[in-house]
Short mmCIF file of C-alpha atoms in Angstrom, two decimals:
data_model
loop_
_atom_site.label_atom_id
_atom_site.label_comp_id
_atom_site.label_asym_id
_atom_site.label_seq_id
_atom_site.Cartn_x
_atom_site.Cartn_y
_atom_site.Cartn_z
CA UNK T 1 -7.33 -89.79 46.66
CA UNK T 2 -11.12 -88.84 47.28
CA UNK T 3 -12.24 -85.35 46.95
CA UNK T 4 -11.62 -82.29 48.85
CA UNK T 5 -12.96 -81.99 52.38
CA UNK T 6 -13.30 -78.33 52.41
CA UNK T 7 -15.73 -76.81 49.60
CA UNK T 8 -15.94 -73.43 50.11
CA UNK T 9 -15.71 -70.60 52.40
CA UNK T 10 -19.43 -70.48 53.70
CA UNK T 11 -19.25 -67.58 55.68
CA UNK T 12 -16.71 -65.03 57.55
CA UNK T 13 -17.98 -64.20 60.82
CA UNK T 14 -16.96 -61.16 62.42
CA UNK T 15 -17.66 -60.48 65.93
CA UNK T 16 -20.26 -57.48 67.14
CA UNK T 17 -21.13 -56.10 70.96
CA UNK T 18 -24.76 -56.02 69.35
CA UNK T 19 -26.39 -56.98 66.17
CA UNK T 20 -28.06 -53.37 65.65
CA UNK T 21 -24.50 -51.96 66.11
CA UNK T 22 -23.08 -54.62 63.69
CA UNK T 23 -25.60 -53.77 61.27
CA UNK T 24 -25.43 -49.94 61.81
CA UNK T 25 -21.84 -50.39 60.37
CA UNK T 26 -21.72 -52.84 57.85
CA UNK T 27 -25.08 -53.20 56.04
CA UNK T 28 -26.09 -48.87 56.65
CA UNK T 29 -22.30 -47.35 56.01
CA UNK T 30 -21.00 -50.11 54.33
CA UNK T 31 -23.67 -50.80 51.81
CA UNK T 32 -23.93 -54.82 52.61
CA UNK T 33 -27.43 -56.67 52.09
CA UNK T 34 -29.08 -58.32 54.78
CA UNK T 35 -29.56 -61.71 53.91
CA UNK T 36 -30.96 -62.69 57.29
CA UNK T 37 -31.11 -61.52 61.12
CA UNK T 38 -31.56 -64.71 64.13
CA UNK T 39 -31.78 -62.42 67.08
CA UNK T 40 -31.88 -65.67 69.18
CA UNK T 41 -28.95 -67.09 68.11
CA UNK T 42 -27.15 -63.35 68.08
CA UNK T 43 -26.45 -63.92 64.14
CA UNK T 44 -27.05 -61.73 60.89
CA UNK T 45 -26.13 -62.97 57.65
CA UNK T 46 -24.77 -60.35 54.88
CA UNK T 47 -24.32 -60.78 51.27
CA UNK T 48 -20.61 -60.62 49.73
CA UNK T 49 -20.81 -59.78 46.29
CA UNK T 50 -19.45 -62.01 43.64
CA UNK T 51 -20.17 -65.31 44.90
CA UNK T 52 -22.11 -67.76 47.82
CA UNK T 53 -19.92 -66.36 50.74
CA UNK T 54 -21.73 -64.50 53.33
CA UNK T 55 -20.36 -62.31 56.40
CA UNK T 56 -21.62 -63.62 59.27
CA UNK T 57 -21.98 -60.58 62.38
CA UNK T 58 -21.96 -62.65 65.64
CA UNK T 59 -22.33 -61.40 68.93
CA UNK T 60 -20.47 -65.04 70.79
CA UNK T 61 -18.66 -67.02 67.80
CA UNK T 62 -15.23 -66.15 67.51
CA UNK T 63 -14.00 -64.72 64.34
CA UNK T 64 -13.07 -66.15 61.26
CA UNK T 65 -13.71 -67.97 58.20
CA UNK T 66 -16.74 -71.21 57.94
CA UNK T 67 -15.91 -73.92 55.96
CA UNK T 68 -18.76 -75.79 54.02
CA UNK T 69 -17.81 -79.19 53.60
CA UNK T 70 -20.50 -82.11 52.10
CA UNK T 71 -20.73 -83.74 56.02
CA UNK T 72 -19.31 -82.71 59.21
CA UNK T 73 -19.08 -85.92 60.50
CA UNK T 74 -16.92 -87.50 57.85
CA UNK T 75 -14.86 -84.20 57.48
CA UNK T 76 -14.35 -84.55 60.88
CA UNK T 77 -13.02 -88.14 60.51
CA UNK T 78 -10.99 -87.52 58.00
CA UNK T 79 -8.92 -84.52 59.30
CA UNK T 80 -8.53 -86.56 62.67
CA UNK T 81 -7.14 -89.59 60.14
CA UNK T 82 -4.60 -86.56 58.77
CA UNK T 83 -3.31 -85.91 62.06
CA UNK T 84 -5.91 -83.34 63.33
CA UNK T 85 -8.07 -83.41 66.40
CA UNK T 86 -11.67 -82.03 67.35
CA UNK T 87 -12.00 -78.93 69.27
CA UNK T 88 -15.73 -78.83 69.63
CA UNK T 89 -17.52 -82.09 68.41
CA UNK T 90 -19.90 -82.08 65.68
CA UNK T 91 -23.51 -80.16 67.07
CA UNK T 92 -26.88 -79.30 65.62
CA UNK T 93 -27.33 -75.88 64.11
CA UNK T 94 -30.53 -74.61 62.76
CA UNK T 95 -29.48 -75.37 59.19
CA UNK T 96 -27.23 -78.26 59.61
CA UNK T 97 -24.69 -79.25 61.79
CA UNK T 98 -20.84 -77.66 62.55
CA UNK T 99 -18.13 -78.71 64.74
CA UNK T 100 -14.16 -77.26 64.89
CA UNK T 101 -10.96 -79.14 64.42
CA UNK T 102 -7.68 -78.41 64.33
CA UNK T 103 -5.31 -79.12 61.91
CA UNK T 104 -1.96 -80.41 62.16
CA UNK T 105 -0.44 -76.79 62.59
CA UNK T 106 -2.75 -75.65 65.69
CA UNK T 107 -5.25 -73.81 62.56
CA UNK T 108 -9.04 -73.90 64.33
CA UNK T 109 -11.34 -74.99 61.31
CA UNK T 110 -14.94 -74.19 61.59
CA UNK T 111 -16.65 -77.11 59.55
CA UNK T 112 -20.28 -76.55 59.06
CA UNK T 113 -22.93 -78.49 56.68
CA UNK T 114 -26.50 -76.90 55.23
CA UNK T 115 -28.20 -80.38 55.65
CA UNK T 116 -31.55 -78.96 56.96
CA UNK T 117 -31.70 -76.17 54.41
CA UNK T 118 -31.08 -72.38 54.23
CA UNK T 119 -32.37 -69.46 56.62
CA UNK T 120 -36.62 -68.48 55.50
CA UNK T 121 -37.03 -64.69 56.32
CA UNK T 122 -40.13 -62.39 56.41
CA UNK T 123 -39.64 -59.06 54.91
CA UNK T 124 -37.68 -57.77 57.21
CA UNK T 125 -34.96 -60.31 56.96
CA UNK T 126 -35.80 -61.88 60.16
CA UNK T 127 -35.50 -65.74 60.64
CA UNK T 128 -38.63 -67.09 60.45
CA UNK T 129 -37.83 -71.26 59.97
CA UNK T 130 -35.60 -73.25 57.34
CA UNK T 131 -36.50 -74.00 53.81
CA UNK T 132 -35.38 -78.08 53.73
CA UNK T 133 -32.23 -78.95 52.03
CA UNK T 134 -33.12 -80.47 48.14
CA UNK T 135 -32.75 -84.27 48.34
CA UNK T 136 -29.54 -85.76 47.01
CA UNK T 137 -29.87 -87.18 43.51
CA UNK T 138 -30.81 -91.01 43.85
#
């Protein structure tokens, strides 16, 4: 058996009407630290203590978990080979690739890889670019 497809929960997405309102609640009232804010895509990432997962506030993405995978295309192929189906084919996002699949029970799974890297931010947490992912070992 090969390695599991789903490596970790990358993020849990929560829909908000706008980023300022979402940040007023989750950052200012609930105390989550802002990691990054990307106004152009309507998303902001906040720290979830005790792990690598983030709470992502989004204005136009459905709520739910986003699953970290090594690479989106092979992960999609494994889900399809196991009887699942593609809902949204692999597409580029600033930090890598993303796709949405359904398992054999009809559950949507958002798959993301961080193949391009992680967000680079200024002192206010606004995204200024992407720090490239380290090259895989030879």
